[in-house]
Short mmCIF file of C-alpha atoms in Angstrom, two decimals:
data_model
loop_
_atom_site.label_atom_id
_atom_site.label_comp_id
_atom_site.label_asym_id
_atom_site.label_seq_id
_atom_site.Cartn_x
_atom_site.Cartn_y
_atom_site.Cartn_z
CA UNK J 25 32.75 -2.89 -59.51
CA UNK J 26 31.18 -6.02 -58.56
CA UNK J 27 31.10 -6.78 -54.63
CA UNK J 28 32.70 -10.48 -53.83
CA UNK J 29 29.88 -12.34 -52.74
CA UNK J 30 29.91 -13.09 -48.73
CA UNK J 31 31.20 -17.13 -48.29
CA UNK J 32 28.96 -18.85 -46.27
CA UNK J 33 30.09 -21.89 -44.08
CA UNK J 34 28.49 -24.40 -42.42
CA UNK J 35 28.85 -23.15 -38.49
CA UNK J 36 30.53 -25.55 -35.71
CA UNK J 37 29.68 -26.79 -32.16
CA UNK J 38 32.51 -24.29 -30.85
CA UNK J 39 31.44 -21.33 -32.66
CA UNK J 40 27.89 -21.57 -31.54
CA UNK J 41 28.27 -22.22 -27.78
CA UNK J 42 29.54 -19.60 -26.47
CA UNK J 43 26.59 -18.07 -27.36
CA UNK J 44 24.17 -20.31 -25.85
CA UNK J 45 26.44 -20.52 -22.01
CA UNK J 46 23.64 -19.63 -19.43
CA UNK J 47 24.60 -17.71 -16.31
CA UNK J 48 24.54 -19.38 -13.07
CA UNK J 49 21.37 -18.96 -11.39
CA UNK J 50 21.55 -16.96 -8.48
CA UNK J 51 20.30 -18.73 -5.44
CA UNK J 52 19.84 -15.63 -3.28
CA UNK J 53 16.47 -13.84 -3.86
CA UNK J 54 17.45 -10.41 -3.04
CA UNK J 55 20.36 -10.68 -5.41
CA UNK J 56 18.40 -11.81 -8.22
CA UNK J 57 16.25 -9.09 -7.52
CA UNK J 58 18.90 -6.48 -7.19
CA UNK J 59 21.24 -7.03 -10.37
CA UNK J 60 18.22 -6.16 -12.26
CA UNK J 61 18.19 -2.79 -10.98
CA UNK J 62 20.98 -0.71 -12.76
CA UNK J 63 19.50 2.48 -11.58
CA UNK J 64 17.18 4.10 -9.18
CA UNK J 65 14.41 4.53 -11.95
CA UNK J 66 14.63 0.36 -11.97
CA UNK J 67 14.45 0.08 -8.12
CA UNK J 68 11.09 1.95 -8.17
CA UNK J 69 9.74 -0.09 -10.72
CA UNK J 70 10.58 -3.42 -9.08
CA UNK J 71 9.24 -1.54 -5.48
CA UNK J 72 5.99 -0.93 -6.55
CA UNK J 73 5.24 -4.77 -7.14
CA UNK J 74 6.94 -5.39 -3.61
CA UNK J 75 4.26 -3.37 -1.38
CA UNK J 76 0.69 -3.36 -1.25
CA UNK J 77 -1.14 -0.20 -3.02
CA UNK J 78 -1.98 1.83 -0.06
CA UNK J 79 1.91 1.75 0.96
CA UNK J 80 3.53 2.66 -2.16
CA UNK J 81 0.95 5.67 -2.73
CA UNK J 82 2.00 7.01 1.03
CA UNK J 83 5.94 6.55 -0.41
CA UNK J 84 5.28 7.71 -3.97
CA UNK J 85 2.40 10.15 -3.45
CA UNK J 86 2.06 13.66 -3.35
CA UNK J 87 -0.43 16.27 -1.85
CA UNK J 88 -3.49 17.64 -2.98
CA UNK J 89 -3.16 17.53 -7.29
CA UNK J 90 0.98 16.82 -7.00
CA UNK J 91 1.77 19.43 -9.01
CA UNK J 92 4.90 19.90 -6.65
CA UNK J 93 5.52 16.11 -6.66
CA UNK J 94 5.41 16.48 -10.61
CA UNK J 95 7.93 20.46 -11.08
CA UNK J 96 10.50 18.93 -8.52
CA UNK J 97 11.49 16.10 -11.10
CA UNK J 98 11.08 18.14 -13.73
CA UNK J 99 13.30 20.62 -12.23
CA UNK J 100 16.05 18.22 -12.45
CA UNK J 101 15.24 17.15 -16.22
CA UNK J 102 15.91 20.88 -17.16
CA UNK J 103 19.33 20.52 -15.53
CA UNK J 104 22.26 20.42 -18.38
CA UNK J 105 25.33 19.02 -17.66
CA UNK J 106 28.25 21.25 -18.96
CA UNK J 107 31.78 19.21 -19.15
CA UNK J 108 35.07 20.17 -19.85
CA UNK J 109 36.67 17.76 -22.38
CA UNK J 110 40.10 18.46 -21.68
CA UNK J 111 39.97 17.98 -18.46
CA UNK J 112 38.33 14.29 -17.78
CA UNK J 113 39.28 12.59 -14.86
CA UNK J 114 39.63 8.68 -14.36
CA UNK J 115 39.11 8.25 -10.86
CA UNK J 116 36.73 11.15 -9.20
CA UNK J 117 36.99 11.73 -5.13
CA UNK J 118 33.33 11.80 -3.89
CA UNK J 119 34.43 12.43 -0.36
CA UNK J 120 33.47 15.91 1.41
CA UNK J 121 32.72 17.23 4.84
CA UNK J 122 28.92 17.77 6.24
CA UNK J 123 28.76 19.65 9.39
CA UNK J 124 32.70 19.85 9.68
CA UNK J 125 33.05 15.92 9.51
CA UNK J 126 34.57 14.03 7.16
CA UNK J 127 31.74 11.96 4.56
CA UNK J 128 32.25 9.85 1.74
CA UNK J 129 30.43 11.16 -0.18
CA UNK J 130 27.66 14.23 -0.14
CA UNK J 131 24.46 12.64 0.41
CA UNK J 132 22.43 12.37 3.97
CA UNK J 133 19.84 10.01 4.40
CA UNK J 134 16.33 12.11 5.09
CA UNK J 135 14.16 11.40 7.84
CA UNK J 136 11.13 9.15 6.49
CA UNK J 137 8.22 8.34 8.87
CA UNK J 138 6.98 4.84 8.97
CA UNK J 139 9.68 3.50 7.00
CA UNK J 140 9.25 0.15 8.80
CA UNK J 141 5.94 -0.35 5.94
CA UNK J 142 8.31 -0.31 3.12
CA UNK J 143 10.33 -3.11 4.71
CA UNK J 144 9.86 -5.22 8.20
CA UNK J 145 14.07 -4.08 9.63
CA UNK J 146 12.58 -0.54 8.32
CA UNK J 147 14.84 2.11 10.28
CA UNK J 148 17.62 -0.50 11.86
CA UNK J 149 18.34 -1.25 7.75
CA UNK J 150 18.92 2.08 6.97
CA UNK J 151 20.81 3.31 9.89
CA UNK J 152 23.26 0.72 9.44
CA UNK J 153 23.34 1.18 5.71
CA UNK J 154 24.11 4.59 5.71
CA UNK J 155 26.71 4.10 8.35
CA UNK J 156 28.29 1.53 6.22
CA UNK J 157 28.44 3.88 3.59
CA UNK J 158 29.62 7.05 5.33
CA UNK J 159 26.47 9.25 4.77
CA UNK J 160 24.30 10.56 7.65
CA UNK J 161 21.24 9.16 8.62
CA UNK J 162 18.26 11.17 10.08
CA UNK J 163 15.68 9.35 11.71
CA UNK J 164 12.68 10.81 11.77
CA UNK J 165 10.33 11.77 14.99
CA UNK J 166 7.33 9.72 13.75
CA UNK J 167 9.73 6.25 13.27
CA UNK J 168 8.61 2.95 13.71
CA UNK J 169 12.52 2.39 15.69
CA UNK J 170 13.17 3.93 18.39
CA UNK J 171 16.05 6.27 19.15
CA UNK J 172 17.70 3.96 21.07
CA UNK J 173 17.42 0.83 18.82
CA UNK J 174 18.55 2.70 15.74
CA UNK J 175 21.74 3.82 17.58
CA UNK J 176 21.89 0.20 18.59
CA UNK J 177 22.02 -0.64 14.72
CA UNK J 178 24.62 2.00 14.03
CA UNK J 179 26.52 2.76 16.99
CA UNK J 180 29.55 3.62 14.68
CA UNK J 181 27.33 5.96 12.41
CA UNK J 182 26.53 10.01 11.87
CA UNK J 183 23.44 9.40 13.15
CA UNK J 184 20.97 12.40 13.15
CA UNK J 185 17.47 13.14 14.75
CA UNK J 186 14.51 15.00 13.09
CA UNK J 187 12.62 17.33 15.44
CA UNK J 188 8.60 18.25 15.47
CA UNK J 189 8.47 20.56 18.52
CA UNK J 190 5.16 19.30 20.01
CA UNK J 191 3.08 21.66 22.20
CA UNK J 192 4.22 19.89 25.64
CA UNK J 193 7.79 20.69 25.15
CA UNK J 194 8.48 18.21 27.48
CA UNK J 195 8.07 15.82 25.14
CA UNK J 196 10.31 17.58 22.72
CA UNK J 197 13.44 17.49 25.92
CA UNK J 198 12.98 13.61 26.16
CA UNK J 199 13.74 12.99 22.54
CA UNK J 200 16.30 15.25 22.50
CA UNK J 201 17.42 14.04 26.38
CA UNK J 202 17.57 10.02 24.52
CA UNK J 203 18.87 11.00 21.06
CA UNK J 204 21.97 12.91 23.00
CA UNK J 205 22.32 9.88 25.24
CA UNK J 206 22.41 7.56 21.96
CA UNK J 207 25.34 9.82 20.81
CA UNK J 208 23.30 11.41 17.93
CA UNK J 209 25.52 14.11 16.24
CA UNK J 210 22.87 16.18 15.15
CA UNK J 211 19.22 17.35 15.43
CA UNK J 212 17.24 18.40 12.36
CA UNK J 213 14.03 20.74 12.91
CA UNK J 214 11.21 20.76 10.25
CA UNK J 215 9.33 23.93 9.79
CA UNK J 216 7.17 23.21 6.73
CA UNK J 217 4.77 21.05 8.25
CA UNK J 218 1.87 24.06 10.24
CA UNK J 219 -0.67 21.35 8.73
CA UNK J 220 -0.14 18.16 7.04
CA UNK J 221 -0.99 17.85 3.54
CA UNK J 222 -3.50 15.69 2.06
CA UNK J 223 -2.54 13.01 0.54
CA UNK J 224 -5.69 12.29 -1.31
CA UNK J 225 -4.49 8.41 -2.32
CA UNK J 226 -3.92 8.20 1.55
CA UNK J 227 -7.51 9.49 2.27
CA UNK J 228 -9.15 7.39 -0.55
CA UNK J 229 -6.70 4.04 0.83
CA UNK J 230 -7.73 4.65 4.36
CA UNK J 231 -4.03 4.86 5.35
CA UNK J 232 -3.17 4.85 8.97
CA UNK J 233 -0.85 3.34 11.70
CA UNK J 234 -1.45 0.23 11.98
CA UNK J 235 -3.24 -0.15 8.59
CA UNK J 236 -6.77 -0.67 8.94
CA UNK J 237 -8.70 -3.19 7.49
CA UNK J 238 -10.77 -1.96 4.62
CA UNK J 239 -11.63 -3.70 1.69
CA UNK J 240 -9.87 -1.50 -0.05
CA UNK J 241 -6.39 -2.12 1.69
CA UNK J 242 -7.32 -5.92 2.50
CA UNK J 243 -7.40 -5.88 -1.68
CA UNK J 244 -3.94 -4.87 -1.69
CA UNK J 245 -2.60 -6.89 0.81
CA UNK J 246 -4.23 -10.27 -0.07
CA UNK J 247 -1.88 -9.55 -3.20
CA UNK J 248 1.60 -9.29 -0.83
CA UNK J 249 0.77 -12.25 1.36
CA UNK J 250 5.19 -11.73 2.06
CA UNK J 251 4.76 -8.34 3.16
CA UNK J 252 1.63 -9.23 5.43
CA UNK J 253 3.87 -11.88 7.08
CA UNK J 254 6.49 -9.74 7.58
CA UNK J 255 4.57 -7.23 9.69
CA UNK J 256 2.61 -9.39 11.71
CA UNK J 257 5.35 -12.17 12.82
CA UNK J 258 7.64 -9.11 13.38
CA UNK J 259 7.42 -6.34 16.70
CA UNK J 260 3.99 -4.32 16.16
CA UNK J 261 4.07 -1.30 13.35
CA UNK J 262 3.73 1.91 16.22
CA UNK J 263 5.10 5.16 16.63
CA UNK J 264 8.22 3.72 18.37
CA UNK J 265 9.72 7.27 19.42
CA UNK J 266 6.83 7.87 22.19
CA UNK J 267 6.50 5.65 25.03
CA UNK J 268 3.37 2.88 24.56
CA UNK J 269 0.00 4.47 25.12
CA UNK J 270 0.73 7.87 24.85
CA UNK J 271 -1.40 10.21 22.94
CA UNK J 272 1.47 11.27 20.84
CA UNK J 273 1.44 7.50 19.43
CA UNK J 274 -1.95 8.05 18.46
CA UNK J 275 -2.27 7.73 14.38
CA UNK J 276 -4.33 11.23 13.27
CA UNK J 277 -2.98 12.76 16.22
CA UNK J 278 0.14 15.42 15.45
CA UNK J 279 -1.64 18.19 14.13
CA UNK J 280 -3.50 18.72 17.76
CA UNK J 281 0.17 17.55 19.58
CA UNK J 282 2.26 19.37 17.45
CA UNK J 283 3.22 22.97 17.88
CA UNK J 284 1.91 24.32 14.80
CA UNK J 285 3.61 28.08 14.80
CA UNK J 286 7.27 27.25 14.65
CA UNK J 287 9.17 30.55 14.66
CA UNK J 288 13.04 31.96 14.59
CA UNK J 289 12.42 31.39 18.87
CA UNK J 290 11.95 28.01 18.44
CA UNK J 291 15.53 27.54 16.98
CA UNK J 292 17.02 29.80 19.45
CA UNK J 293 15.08 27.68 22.07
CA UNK J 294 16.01 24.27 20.48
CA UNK J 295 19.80 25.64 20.09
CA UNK J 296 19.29 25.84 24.09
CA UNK J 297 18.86 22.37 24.60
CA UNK J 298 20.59 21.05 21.99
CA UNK J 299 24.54 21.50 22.15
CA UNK J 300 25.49 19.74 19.04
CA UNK J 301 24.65 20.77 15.31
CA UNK J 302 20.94 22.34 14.61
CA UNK J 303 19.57 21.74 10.80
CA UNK J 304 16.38 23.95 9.78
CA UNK J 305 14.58 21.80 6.92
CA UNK J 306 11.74 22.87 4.81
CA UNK J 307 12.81 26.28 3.95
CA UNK J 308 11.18 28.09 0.83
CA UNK J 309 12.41 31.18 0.85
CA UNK J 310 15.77 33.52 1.22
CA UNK J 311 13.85 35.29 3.93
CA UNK J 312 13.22 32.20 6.02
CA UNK J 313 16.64 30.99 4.97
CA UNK J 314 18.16 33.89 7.07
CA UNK J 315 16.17 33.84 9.29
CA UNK J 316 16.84 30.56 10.01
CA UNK J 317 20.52 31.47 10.11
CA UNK J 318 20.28 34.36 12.43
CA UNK J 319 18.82 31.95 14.92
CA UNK J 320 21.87 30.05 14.98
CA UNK J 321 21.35 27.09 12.55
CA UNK J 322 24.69 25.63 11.18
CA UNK J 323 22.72 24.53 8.14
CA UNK J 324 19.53 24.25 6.28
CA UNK J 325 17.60 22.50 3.90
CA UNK J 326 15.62 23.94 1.01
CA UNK J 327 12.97 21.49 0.77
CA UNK J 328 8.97 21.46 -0.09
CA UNK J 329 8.72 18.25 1.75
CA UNK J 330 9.01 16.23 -1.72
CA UNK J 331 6.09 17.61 -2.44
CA UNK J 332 3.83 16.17 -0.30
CA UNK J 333 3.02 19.85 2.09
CA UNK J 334 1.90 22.72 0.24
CA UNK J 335 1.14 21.65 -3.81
CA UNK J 336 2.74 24.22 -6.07
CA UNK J 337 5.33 25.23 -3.62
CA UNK J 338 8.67 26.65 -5.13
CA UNK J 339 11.18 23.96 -6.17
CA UNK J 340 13.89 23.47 -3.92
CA UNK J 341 16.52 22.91 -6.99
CA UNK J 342 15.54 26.07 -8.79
CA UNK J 343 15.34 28.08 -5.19
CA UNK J 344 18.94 26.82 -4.30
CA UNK J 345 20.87 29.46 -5.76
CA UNK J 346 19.17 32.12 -4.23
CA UNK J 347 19.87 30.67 -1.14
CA UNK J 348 23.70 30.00 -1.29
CA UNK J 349 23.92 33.62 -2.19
CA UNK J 350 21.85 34.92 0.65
CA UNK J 351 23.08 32.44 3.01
CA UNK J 352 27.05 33.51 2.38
CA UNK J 353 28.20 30.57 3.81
CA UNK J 354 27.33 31.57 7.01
CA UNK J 355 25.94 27.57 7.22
CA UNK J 356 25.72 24.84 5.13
CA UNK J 357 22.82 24.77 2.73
CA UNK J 358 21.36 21.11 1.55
CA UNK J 359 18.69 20.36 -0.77
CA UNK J 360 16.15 17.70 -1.36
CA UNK J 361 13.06 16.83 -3.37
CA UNK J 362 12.94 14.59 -6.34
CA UNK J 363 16.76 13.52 -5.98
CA UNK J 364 16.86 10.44 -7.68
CA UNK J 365 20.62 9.98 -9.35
CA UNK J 366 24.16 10.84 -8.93
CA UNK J 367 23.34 13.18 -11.64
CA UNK J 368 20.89 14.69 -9.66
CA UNK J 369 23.37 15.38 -6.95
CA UNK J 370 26.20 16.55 -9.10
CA UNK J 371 23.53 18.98 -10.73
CA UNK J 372 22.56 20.34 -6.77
CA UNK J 373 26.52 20.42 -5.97
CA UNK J 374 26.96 22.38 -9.00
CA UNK J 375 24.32 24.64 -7.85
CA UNK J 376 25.88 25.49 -4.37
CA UNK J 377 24.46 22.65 -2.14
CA UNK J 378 27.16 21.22 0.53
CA UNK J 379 25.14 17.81 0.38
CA UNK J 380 21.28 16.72 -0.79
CA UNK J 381 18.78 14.53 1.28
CA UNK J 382 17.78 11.20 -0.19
CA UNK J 383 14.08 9.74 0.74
CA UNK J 384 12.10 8.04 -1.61
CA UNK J 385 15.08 7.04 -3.54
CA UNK J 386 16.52 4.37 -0.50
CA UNK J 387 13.08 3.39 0.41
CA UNK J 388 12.57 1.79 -2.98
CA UNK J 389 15.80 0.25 -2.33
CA UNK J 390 14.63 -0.87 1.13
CA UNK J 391 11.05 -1.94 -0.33
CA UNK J 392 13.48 -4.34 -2.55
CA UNK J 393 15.93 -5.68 -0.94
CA UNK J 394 15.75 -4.76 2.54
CA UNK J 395 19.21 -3.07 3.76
CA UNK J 396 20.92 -4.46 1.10
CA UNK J 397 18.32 -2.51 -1.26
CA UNK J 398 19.65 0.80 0.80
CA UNK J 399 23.25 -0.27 -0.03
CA UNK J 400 22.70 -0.24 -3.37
CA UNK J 401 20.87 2.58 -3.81
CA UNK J 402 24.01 4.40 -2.77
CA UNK J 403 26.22 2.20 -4.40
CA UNK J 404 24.03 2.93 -7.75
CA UNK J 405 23.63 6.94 -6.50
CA UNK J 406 28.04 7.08 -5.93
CA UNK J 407 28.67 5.20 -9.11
CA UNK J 408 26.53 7.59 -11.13
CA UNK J 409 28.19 10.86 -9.63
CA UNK J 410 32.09 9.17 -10.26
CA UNK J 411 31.04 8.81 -14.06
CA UNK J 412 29.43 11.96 -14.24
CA UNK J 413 32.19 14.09 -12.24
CA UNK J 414 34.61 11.72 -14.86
CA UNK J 415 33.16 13.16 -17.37
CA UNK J 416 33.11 16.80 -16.21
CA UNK J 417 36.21 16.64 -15.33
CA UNK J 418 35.96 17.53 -11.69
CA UNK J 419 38.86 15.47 -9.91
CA UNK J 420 36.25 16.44 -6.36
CA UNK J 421 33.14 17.06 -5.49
CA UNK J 422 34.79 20.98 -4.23
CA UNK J 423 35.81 21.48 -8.36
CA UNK J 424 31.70 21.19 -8.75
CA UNK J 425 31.06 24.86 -9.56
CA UNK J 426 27.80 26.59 -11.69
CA UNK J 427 29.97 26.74 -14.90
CA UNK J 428 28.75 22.96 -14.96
CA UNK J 429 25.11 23.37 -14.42
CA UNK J 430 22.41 25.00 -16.34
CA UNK J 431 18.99 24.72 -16.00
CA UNK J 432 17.40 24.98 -19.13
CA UNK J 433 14.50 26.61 -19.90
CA UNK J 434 12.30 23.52 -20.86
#
C-alpha cells in the first residue's frame, strides 16, 4: 500500500513566532549566571572561570598524586540506586534531626578554611545561607570571619565550630570561651590532620595567606581583575579566628602551633570544656570510630579530609557501613568526601549516615554567585534528593534503608 504523500503548506506569521519569542534578558548578573547551573557538576564548571588558578587548585585539589581525591567520587559512581515501583511518592519529607534538633534536611555545611578566596562575604555568606536553609554550618578554625562576626551573620542559625587543639591550650579555651559566648551549638574536633598534606598545585602556585605575588599567581590574577578588586577594596584576607599579630595567624605556621598527637584524652579533655555537643571528624577506621565514642563524642564523621591528607586513604562512603555497625548508634555517624548531589546523599543515608558534610560543593556555589550561589547549591542538592527519594519511594529520609543502595563492583 502506497503511503499518502505528506501536504505541504505554505507556513504563517502565527505559526512561526512562537518559536522565535526571546526570553527576557535578565538584568541581574548573578541570576544569569545561576539559571545556567542545573546541577552541582555545572556550578563547578562556571567556578573555575570565576577564580584565579592558584585558588581553584587549593578548592579543587588534592594531596600528593590525588588518588583519594579521584576513589572518593568514584565511590559514589559505583553507588546503584534500588527503587521500589510500587511504592513512589509525590511529595518526599527531607526533614530529620542532627544532634537531637530538628533540620530540614540532612546535610551540614563542613568547615572550609579560607573560604573568604572563593568569594569576598566568604564565611558571613555561608553562615547565613545555611541558616536560611536549616542545615548546620561549621566554621572552621583557620576562617577568614571571625567567630563573632559569623554569629553576627546568623544569629538565628545551628551554627557549629571546628576545633585544631593547638599546643598552648590556651588558645584552644578562647575559641571555645567566644564560640560558646556566640551561642554556637556545637564544636567539631579534627583528628586527621598530624601533618598537612601537600598539595603539590599549592606548592608549585606558591599559595599562601595573603597570596603572594609571583609571576605565577600575578598570571592568574591579571585574568580575574573582579576577584582582585574584591579582595583588596574589602577587610584584609587573615586568619580572622586569632587576634592580629599572633603567631597562630602566621600563614605556614600550624604544623609547629598545632598539637600534632591528638588522642581519645583530648576528647575527654575537650568534652571538659565544652558542655554542648562534641563531633570527632576525620575518622578512618572502626577502631578510631569507638574510640572516639568511648571518649564521649555524640557523633562522628568518617572523612579522609576530601582527599586532600593522606593520598590513598580508605573512602569514607565505602568505610560507612562498617562504622554504623560498630558504632550501634551509640552517636550519630556523618560522612563526607566527594558529596556532590542529592543522590549522593540519599546513597550515604541509605548507607547508615544520620547526615553528610558538604565542602567543595557550596564553595563553587559561593565562587558563583556569592551567598546566593550557597542557596542554590542546596536548593539544587534538596531538589535532587525529593526526586530521587520520589522515585524510591521513601515518603522520609528515616524510610532510607540499605535495601536501596548498592555499591557496585565497578
Amino acid at each position: 500500500m502506497t503511503p499518502t504523500p505528506t501536504r505541504r503548506r505554505v507556513p504563517r506569521w502565527r505559526d512561526v513566532a512562537p518559536f522565535l519569542q526571546r526570553r527576557p534578558l535578565e538584568p541581574d548578573p548573578v541570576r544569569r549566571r545561576l539559571a545556567r547551573c542545573v546541577s552541582v557538576d555545572d556550578l563547578e564548571r562556571l567556578a573555575r572561570r570565576r577564580v584565579p588558578g592558584a585558588v581553584w587548585d587549593y578548592v579543587a585539589g588534592g594531596s600528593d598524586g590525588e588518588v583519594a581525591l579521584v576513589r572518593n567520587r568514584e565511590a559514589f559512581a559505583r553507588v546503584e540506586l534500588r527503587p521500589t515501583a510500587f511504592g513512589m511518592v509525590a511529595d518526599p519529607d527531607l526533614a530529620t534531626t542532627i544532634l537531637g534538633r530538628p533540620a530540614a534536611l540532612p546535610v551540614v555545611l563542613a568547615p572550609t578554611g579560607y573560604t573568604r578566596l572563593s568569594h569576598e562575604s566568604g564565611e558571613r555568606a555561608v553562615a547565613a545561607a545555611a541558616a536560611t536553609a536549616g542545615a548546620p554550618y561549621t566554621l572552621a578554625t583557620y576562617a577568614t570571619t571571625s567567630i563573632t562576626d559569623v554569629a553576627r551573620a546568623a544569629p538565628e542559625g545551628r551554627n557549629w565550630f571546628q576545633v585544631y587543639l593547638m599546643k598552648d591550650r590556651a588558645v584552644t579555651r578562647a575559641h571555645l570561651a567566644e564560640a560558646r559566648a556566640q551561642g554556637f551549638e556545637a564544636v567539631m574536633i579534627t583528628i586527621d590532620t598530624t601533618v598537612t598534606g601537600l598539595k603539590r598545585k599549592d606548592r608549585l602556585n606558591g599559595f599562601a595567606i595573603p597570596p603572594r605575588l609571583t609571576a605565577r599567581t600575578l598570571a592568574g590574577m591579571a585574568r580575574h581583575p573582579r576577584w582582585v578588586a574584591d579582595i583588596l577594596t574589602t577587610e584584609p584576607l587573615r586568619f580572622a579566628t586569632f587576634p592580629d599579630g599572633s603567631p597562630y595567624s602566621r600563614w605556614g605556621a600550624s604544623n609547629e602551633l598545632r598539637e600534632q598527637a591528638i588522642r581519645p584524652s583530648d576528647i575527654i579533655w575537650l568534652r571538659e570544656q565544652w558542655d554542648g555537643p562534641v563531633i570527632v571528624k576525620g575518622v578512618l577506621s572502626v577502631a578510631d570510630a569507638l574510640a572516639a565514642v568511648e571518649a564521649g563524642a555524640d557523633a562522628v564523621v568518617v572523612s579522609n579530609h576530601g582527599g586532600r591528607q593522606l593520598d590513598r586513604a580508605p573512602v569514607p562512603l565505602e568505610l560507612l557501613p562498617e562504622v554504623v555497625d560498630a558504632v550501634a548508634g551509640r552517636a550519630e555517624v556523618y560522612v563526607d568526601s566527594g558529596v556532590c548531589s542529592g543522590g549522593d546523599v540519599v546513597a550515604a543515608l541509605g548507607l547508615g549516615a544520620r547526615a553528610v558534610l558538604l565542602g567543595r560543593a557550596y564553595l563553587y556555589g559561593l565562587m558563583v554567585g556569592g551567598g546566593r550561589g550557597v542557596t542554590h547549591t542546596l536548593d539544587l542538592v534538596a531538589a535532587e534528593m525529593r526526586r530521587a527519594m520520589g522515585m524510591l519511594g521513601t515518603p522520609t529520609v528515616a524510610d532510607i534503608s540499605p535495601a536501596h543502595v548498592r555499591l557496585r563492583d565497578r
